[in-house]
Short mmCIF file of N, CA and C in Angstrom, two decimals:
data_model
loop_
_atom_site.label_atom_id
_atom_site.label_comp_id
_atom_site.label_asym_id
_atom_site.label_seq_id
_atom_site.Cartn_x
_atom_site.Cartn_y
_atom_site.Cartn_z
N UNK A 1 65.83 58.02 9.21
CA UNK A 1 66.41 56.81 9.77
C UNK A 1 66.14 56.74 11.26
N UNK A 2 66.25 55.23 11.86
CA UNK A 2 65.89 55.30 13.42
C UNK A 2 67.14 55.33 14.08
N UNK A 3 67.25 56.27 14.75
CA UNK A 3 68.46 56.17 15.81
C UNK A 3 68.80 54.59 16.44
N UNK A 4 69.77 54.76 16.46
CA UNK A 4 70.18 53.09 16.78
C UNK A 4 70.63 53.00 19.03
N UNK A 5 71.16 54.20 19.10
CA UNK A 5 71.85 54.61 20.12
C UNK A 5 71.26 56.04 20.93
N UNK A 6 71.31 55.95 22.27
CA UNK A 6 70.49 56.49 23.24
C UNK A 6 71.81 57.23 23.94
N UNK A 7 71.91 58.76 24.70
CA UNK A 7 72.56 59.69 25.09
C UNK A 7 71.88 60.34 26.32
N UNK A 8 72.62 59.71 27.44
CA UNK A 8 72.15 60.40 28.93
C UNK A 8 73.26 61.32 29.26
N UNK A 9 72.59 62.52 29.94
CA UNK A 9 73.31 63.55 30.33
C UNK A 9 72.62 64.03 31.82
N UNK A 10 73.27 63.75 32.84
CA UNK A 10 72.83 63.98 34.12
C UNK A 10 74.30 64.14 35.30
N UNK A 11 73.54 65.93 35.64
CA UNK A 11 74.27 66.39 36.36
C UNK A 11 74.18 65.83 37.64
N UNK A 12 75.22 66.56 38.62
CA UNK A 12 75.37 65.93 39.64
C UNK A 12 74.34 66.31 40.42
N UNK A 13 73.68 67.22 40.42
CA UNK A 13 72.39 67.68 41.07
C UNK A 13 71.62 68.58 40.54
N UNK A 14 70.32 68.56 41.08
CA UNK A 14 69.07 69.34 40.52
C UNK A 14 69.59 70.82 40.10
N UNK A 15 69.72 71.46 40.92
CA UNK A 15 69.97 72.77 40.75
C UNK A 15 71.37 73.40 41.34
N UNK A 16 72.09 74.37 41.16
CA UNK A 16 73.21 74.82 41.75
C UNK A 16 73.04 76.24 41.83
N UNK A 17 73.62 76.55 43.20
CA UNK A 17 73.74 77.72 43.51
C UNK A 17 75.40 78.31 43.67
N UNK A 18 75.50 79.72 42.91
CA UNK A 18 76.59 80.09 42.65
C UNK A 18 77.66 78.88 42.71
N UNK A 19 77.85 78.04 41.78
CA UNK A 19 78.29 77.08 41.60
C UNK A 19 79.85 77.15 41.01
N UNK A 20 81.26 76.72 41.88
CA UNK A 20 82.49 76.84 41.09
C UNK A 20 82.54 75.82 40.33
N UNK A 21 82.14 74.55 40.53
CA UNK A 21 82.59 73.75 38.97
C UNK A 21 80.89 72.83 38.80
N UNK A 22 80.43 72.02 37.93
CA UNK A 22 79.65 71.09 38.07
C UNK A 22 80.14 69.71 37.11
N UNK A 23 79.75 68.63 37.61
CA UNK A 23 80.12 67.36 37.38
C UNK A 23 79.17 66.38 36.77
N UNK A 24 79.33 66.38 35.23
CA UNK A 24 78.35 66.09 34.32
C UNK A 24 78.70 64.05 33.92
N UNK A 25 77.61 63.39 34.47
CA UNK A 25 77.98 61.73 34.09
C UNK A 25 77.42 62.07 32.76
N UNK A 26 78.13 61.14 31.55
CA UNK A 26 77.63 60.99 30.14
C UNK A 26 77.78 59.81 29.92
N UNK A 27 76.56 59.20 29.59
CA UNK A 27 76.60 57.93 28.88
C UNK A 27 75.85 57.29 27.78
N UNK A 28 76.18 56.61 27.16
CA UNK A 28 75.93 56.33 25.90
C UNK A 28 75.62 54.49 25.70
N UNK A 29 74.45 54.13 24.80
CA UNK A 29 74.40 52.93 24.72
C UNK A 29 73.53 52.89 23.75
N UNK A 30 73.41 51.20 23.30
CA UNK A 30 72.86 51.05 22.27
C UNK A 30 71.20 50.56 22.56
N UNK A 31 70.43 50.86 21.47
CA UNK A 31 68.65 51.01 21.59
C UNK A 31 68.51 49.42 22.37
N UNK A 32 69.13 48.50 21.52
CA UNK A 32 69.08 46.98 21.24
C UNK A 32 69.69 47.00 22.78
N UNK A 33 70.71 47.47 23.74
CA UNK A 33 71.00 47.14 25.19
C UNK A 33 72.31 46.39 24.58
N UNK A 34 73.14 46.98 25.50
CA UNK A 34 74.68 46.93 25.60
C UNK A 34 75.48 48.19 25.57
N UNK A 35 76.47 48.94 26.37
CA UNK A 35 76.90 50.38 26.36
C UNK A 35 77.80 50.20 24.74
N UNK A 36 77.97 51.65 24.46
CA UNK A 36 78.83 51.81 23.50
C UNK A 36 79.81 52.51 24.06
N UNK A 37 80.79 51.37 23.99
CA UNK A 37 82.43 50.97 24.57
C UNK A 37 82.98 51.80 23.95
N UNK A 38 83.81 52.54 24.38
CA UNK A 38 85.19 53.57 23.49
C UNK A 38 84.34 54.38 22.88
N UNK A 39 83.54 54.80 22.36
CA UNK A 39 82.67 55.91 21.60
C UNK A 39 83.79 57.21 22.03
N UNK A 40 83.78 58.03 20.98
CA UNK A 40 83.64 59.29 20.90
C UNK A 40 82.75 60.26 21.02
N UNK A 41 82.90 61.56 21.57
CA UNK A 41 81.57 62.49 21.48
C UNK A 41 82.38 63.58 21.58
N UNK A 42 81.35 64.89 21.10
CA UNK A 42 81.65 65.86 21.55
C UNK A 42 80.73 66.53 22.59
N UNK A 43 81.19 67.46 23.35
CA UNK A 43 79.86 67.78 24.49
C UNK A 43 80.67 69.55 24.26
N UNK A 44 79.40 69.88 24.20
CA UNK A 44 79.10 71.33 24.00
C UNK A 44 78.54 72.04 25.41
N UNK A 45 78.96 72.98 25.61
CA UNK A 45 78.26 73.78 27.09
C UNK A 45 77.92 75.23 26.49
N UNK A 46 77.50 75.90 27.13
CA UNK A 46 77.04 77.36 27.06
C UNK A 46 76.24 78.05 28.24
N UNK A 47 76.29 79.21 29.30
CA UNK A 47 76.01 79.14 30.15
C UNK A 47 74.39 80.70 29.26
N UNK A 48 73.40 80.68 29.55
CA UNK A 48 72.28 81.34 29.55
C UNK A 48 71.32 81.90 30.26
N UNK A 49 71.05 83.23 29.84
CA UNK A 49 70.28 83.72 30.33
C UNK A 49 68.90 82.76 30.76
N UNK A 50 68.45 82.92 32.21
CA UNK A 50 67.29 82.11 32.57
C UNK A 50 66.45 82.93 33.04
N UNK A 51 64.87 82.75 32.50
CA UNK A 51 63.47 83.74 33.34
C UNK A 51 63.54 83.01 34.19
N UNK A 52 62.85 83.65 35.49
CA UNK A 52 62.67 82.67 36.79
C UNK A 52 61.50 83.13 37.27
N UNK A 53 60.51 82.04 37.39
CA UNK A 53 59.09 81.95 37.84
C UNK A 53 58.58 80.99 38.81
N UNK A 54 58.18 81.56 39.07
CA UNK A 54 57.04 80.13 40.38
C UNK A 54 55.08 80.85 40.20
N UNK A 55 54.68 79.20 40.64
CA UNK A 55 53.15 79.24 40.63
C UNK A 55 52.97 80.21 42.09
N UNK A 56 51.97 80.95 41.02
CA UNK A 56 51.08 81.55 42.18
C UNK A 56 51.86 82.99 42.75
N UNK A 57 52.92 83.62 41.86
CA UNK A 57 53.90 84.62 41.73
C UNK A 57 54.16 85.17 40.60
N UNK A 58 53.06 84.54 39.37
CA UNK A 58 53.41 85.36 38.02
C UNK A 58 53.20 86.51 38.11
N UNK A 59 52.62 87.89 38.81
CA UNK A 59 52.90 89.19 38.95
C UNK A 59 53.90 89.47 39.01
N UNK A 60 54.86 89.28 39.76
CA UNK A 60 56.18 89.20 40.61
C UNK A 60 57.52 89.06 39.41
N UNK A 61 58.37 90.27 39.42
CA UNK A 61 59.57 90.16 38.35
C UNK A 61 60.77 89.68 39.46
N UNK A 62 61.31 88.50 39.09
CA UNK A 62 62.15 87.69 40.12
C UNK A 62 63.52 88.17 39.11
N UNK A 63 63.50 88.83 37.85
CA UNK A 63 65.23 89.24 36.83
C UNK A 63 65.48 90.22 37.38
N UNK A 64 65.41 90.57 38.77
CA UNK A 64 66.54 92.23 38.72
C UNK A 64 67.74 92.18 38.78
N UNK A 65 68.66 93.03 38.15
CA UNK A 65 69.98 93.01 38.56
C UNK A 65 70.79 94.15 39.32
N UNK A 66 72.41 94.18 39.62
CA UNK A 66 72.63 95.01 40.54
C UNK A 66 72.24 96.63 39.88
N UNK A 67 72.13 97.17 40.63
CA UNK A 67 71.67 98.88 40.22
C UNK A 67 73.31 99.57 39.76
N UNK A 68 73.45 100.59 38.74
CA UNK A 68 74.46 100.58 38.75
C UNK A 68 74.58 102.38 38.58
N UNK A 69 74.94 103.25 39.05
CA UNK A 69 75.14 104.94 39.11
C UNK A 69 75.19 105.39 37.74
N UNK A 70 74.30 106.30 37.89
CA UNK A 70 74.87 106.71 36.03
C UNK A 70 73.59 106.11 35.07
N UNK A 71 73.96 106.63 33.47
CA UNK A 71 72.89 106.45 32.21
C UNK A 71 73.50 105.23 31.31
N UNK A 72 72.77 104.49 31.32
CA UNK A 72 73.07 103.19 30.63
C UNK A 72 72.30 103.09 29.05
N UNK A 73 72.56 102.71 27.94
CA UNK A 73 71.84 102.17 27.28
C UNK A 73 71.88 100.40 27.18
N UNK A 74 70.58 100.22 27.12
CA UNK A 74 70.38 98.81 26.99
C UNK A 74 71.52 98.03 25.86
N UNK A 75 71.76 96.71 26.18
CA UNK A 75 72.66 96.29 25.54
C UNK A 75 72.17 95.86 24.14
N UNK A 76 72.41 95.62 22.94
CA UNK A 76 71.76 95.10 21.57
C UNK A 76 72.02 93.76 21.85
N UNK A 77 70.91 92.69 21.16
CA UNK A 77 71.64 91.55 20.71
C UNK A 77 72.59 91.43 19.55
N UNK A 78 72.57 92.70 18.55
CA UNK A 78 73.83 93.08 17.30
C UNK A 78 75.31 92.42 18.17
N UNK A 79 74.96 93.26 18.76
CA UNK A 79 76.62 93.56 19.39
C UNK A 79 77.10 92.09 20.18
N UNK A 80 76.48 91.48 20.91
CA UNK A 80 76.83 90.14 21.51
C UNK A 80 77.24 89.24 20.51
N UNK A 81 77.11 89.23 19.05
CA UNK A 81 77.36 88.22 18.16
C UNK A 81 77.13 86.92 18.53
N UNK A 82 77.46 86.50 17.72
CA UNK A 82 76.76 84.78 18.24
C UNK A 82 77.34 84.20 19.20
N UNK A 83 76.17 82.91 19.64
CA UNK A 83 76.44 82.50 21.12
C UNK A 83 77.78 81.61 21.18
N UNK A 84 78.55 81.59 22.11
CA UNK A 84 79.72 80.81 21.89
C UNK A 84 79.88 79.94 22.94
N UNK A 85 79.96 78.65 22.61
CA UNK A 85 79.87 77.77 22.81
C UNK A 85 81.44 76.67 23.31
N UNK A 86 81.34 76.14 24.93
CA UNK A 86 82.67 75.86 24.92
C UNK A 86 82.17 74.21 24.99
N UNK A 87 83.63 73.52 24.04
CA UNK A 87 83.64 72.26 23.15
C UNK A 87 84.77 71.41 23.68
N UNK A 88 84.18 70.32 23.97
CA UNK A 88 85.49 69.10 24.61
C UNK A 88 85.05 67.57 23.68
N UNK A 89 85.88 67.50 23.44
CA UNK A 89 85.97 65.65 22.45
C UNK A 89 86.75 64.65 23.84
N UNK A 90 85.49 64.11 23.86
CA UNK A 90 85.57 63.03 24.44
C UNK A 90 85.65 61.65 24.40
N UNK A 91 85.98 60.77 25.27
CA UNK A 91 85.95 59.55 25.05
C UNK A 91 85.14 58.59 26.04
N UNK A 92 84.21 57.98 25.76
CA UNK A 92 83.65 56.96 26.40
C UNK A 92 84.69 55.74 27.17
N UNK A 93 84.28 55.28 28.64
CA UNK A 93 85.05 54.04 28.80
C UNK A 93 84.70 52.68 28.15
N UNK A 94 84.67 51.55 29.18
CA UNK A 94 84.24 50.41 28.43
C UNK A 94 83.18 50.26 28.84
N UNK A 95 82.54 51.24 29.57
CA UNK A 95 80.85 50.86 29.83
C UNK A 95 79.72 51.68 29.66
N UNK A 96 80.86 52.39 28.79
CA UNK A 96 80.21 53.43 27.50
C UNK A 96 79.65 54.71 28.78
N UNK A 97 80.62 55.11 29.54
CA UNK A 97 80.31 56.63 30.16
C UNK A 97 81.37 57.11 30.32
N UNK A 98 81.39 58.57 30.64
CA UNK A 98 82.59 59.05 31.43
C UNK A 98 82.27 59.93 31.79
N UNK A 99 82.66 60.95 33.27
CA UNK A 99 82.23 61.99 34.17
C UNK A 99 83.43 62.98 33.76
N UNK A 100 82.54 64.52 33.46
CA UNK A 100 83.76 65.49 33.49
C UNK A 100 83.30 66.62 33.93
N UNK A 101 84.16 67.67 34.42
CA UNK A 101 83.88 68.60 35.35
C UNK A 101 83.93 70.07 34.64
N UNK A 102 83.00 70.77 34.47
CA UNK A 102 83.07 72.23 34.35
C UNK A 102 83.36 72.62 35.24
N UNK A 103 84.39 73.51 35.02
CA UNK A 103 84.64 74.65 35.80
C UNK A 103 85.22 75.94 35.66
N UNK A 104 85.49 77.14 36.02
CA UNK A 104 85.50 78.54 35.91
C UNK A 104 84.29 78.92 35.32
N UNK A 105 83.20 78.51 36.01
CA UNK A 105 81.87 78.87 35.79
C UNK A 105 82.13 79.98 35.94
N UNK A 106 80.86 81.20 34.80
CA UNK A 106 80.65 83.12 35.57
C UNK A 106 80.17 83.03 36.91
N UNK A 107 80.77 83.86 37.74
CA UNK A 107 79.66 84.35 39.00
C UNK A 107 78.49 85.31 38.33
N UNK A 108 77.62 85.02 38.59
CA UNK A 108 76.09 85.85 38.53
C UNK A 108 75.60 86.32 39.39
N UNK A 109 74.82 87.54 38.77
CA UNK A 109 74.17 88.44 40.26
C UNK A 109 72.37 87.46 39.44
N UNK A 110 72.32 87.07 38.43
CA UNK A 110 70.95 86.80 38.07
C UNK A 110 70.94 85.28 37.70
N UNK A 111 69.35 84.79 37.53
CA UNK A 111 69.41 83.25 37.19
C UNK A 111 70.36 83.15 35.87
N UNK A 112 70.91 82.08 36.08
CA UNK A 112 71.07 81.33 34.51
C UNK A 112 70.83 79.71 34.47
N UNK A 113 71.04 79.24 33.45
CA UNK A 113 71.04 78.18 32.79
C UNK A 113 72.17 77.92 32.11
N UNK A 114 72.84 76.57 32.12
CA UNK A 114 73.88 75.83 31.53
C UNK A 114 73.35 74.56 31.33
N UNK A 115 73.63 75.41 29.17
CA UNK A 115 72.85 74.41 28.28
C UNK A 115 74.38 73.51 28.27
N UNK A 116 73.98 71.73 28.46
CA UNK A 116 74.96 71.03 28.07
C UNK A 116 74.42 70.27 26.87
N UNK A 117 75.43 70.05 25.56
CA UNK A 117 74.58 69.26 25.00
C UNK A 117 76.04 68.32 24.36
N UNK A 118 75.60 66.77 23.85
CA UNK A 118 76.36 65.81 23.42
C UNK A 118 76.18 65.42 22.03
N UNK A 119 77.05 65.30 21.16
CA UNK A 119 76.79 64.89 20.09
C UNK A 119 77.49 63.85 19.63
N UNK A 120 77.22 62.21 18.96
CA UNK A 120 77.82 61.55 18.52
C UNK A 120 76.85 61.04 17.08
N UNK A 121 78.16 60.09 16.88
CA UNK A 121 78.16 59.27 16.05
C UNK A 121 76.62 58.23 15.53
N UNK A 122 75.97 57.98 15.60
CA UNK A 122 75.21 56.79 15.53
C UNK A 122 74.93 56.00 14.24
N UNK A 123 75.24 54.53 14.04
CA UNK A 123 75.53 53.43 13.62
C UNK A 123 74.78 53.45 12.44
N UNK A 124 73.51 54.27 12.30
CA UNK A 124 73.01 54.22 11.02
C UNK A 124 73.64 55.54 10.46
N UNK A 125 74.49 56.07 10.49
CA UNK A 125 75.42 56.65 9.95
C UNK A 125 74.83 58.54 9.75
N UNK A 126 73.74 59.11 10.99
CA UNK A 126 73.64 59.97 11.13
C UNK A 126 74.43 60.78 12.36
N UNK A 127 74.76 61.79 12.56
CA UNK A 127 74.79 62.81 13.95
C UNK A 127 73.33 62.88 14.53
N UNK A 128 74.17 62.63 15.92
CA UNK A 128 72.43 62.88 16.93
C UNK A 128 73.26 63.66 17.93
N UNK A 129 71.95 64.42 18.68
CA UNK A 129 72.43 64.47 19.45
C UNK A 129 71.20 64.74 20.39
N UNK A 130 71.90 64.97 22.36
CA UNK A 130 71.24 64.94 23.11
C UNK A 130 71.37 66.26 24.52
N UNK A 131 70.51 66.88 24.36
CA UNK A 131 70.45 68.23 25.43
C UNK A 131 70.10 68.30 26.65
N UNK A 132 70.62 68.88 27.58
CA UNK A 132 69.73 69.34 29.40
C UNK A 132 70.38 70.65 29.31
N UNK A 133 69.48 71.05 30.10
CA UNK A 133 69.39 72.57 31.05
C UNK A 133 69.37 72.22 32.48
N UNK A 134 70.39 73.22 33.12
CA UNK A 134 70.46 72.63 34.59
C UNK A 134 70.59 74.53 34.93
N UNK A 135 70.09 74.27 35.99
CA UNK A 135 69.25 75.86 36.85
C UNK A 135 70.47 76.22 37.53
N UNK A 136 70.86 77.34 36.90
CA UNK A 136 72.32 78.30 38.09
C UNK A 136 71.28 79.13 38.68
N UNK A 137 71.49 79.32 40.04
CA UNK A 137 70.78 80.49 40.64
C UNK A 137 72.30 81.21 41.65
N UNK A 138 71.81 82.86 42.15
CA UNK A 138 72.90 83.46 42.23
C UNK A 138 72.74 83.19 44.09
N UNK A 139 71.63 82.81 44.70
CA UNK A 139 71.42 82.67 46.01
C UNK A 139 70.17 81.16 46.38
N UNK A 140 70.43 81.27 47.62
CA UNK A 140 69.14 80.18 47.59
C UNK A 140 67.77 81.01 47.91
N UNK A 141 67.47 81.72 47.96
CA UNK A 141 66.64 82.78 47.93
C UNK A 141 66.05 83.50 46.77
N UNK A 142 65.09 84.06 46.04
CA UNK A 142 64.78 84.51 45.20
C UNK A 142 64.04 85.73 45.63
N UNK A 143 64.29 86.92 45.41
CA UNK A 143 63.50 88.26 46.00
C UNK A 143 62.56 88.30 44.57
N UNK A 144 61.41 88.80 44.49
CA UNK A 144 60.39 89.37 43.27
C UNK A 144 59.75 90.75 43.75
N UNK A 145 59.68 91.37 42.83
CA UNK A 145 58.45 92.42 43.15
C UNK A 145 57.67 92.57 42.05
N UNK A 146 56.82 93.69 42.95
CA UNK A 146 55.48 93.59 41.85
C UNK A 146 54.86 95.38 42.15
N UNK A 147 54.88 96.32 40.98
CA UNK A 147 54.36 97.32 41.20
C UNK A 147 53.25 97.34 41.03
N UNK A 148 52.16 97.83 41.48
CA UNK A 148 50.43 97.78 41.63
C UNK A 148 50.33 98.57 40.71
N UNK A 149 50.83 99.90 40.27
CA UNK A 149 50.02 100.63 39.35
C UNK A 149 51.28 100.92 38.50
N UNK A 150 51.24 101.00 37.03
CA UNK A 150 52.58 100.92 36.60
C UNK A 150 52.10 103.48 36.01
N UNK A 151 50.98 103.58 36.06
CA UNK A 151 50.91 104.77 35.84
C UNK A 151 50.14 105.77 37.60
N UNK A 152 50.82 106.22 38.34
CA UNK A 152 50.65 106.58 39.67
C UNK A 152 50.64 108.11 39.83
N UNK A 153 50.64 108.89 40.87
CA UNK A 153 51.01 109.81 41.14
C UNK A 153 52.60 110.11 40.90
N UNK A 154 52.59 111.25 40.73
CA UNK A 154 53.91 111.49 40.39
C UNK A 154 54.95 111.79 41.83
N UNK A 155 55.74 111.06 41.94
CA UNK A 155 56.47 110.91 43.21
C UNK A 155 56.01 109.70 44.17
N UNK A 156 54.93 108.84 43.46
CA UNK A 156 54.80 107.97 44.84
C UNK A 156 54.64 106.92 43.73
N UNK A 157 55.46 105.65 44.31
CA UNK A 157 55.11 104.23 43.48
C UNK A 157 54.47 103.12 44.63
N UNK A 158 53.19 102.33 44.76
CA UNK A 158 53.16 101.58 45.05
C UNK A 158 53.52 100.30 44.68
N UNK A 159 54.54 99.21 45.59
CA UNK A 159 55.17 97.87 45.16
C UNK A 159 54.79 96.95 46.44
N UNK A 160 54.97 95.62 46.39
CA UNK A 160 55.27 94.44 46.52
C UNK A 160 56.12 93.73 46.90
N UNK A 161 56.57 93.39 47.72
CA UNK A 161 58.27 92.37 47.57
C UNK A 161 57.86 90.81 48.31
N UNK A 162 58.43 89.63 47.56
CA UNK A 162 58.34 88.59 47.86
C UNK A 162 59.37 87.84 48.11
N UNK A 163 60.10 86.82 49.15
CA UNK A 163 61.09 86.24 49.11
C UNK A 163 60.61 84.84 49.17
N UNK A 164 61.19 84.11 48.09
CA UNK A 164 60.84 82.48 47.99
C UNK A 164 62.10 82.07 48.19
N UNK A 165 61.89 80.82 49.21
CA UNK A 165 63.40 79.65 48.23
C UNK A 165 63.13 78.72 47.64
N UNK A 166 63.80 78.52 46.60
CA UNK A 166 63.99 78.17 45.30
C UNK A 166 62.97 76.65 44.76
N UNK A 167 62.00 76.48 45.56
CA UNK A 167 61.34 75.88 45.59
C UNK A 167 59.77 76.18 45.56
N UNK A 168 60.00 77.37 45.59
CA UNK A 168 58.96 78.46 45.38
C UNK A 168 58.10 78.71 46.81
N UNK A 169 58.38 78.76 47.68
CA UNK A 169 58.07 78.86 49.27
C UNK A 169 58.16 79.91 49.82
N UNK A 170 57.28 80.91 50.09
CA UNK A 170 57.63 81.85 50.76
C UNK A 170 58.52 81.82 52.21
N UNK A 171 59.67 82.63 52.24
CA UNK A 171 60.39 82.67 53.73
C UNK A 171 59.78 83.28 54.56
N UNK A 172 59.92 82.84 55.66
CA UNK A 172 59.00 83.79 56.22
C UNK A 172 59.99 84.36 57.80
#
């Protein structure tokens, strides 16, 4: 069937850094033009792990996190169980939008991503729905490195270090 009805989701800005709340406009309207007045939705969030890359720096590992004393084993994905997802039912005004605010975002030492996504109703009598990804970063700065030889002398590592902001620019 053809979707009858169209789902915008646009944050308040491009990207956020260590961000305490963000402020998501949602609006909703029909293919044919006119908003859909009073609608219901639900809007789904989830905050995610993000790779972080720039041109002309793919050597360069920009995921480190804080160092921590001591023997760690890596974490399983077993054990995280499934992704969980936080859920608000909403209501459209009469010009078929409404603005709402996340907040008690995680603090992060690494990139993430906060998947928002909306789901309604539509008139030919299916569920649709509509997704964005919006960029958490933990600084406006991005450090990368890059080891030259990953098999070396024993006791000596040659590395790399790069600082971009977030636009992929070296600082200089």
């Amino acid at each position: 069937r053809v979707p009858l009805m169209r789902a915008v989701i646009k944050p308040g800005q491009e990207r956020y850094v260590r961000p305490q709340a963000i402020d998501l406009d949602l609006g909703l309207g029909y293919l044919a033009g006119g908003p859909a007045a009073n609608q219901a939705l639900k809007l789904r969030t989830q905050v995610q792990e993000r790779y972080l890359s720039f041109a002309g720096y793919e050597q360069f590992n920009f995921m480190g996190s804080p160092l921590k004393e001591g023997l760690s084993t890596p974490p399983s994905d077993e054990a995280e169980g499934a992704p969980q997802f936080e859920t608000r039912e909403l209501k459209l005004d009469a010009a078929g939008a409404a603005r709402t605010q996340l907040s008690d975002l995680p603090a992060t030492a690494s990139p993430k991503q906060l998947l928002a996504e909306v789901e309604y109703a539509d008139p030919n009598g299916e569920v649709q729905t509509k997704s964005t990804r919006i960029a958490l970063y933990p600084a406006n700065y991005a450090v990368g490195i890059k080891t030259d030889f990953w098999a070396s002398e024993a006791g000596k590592t040659t590395y790399q270090l790069v600082v971009l902001d977030l636009n992929g620019r070296p600082v200089k």
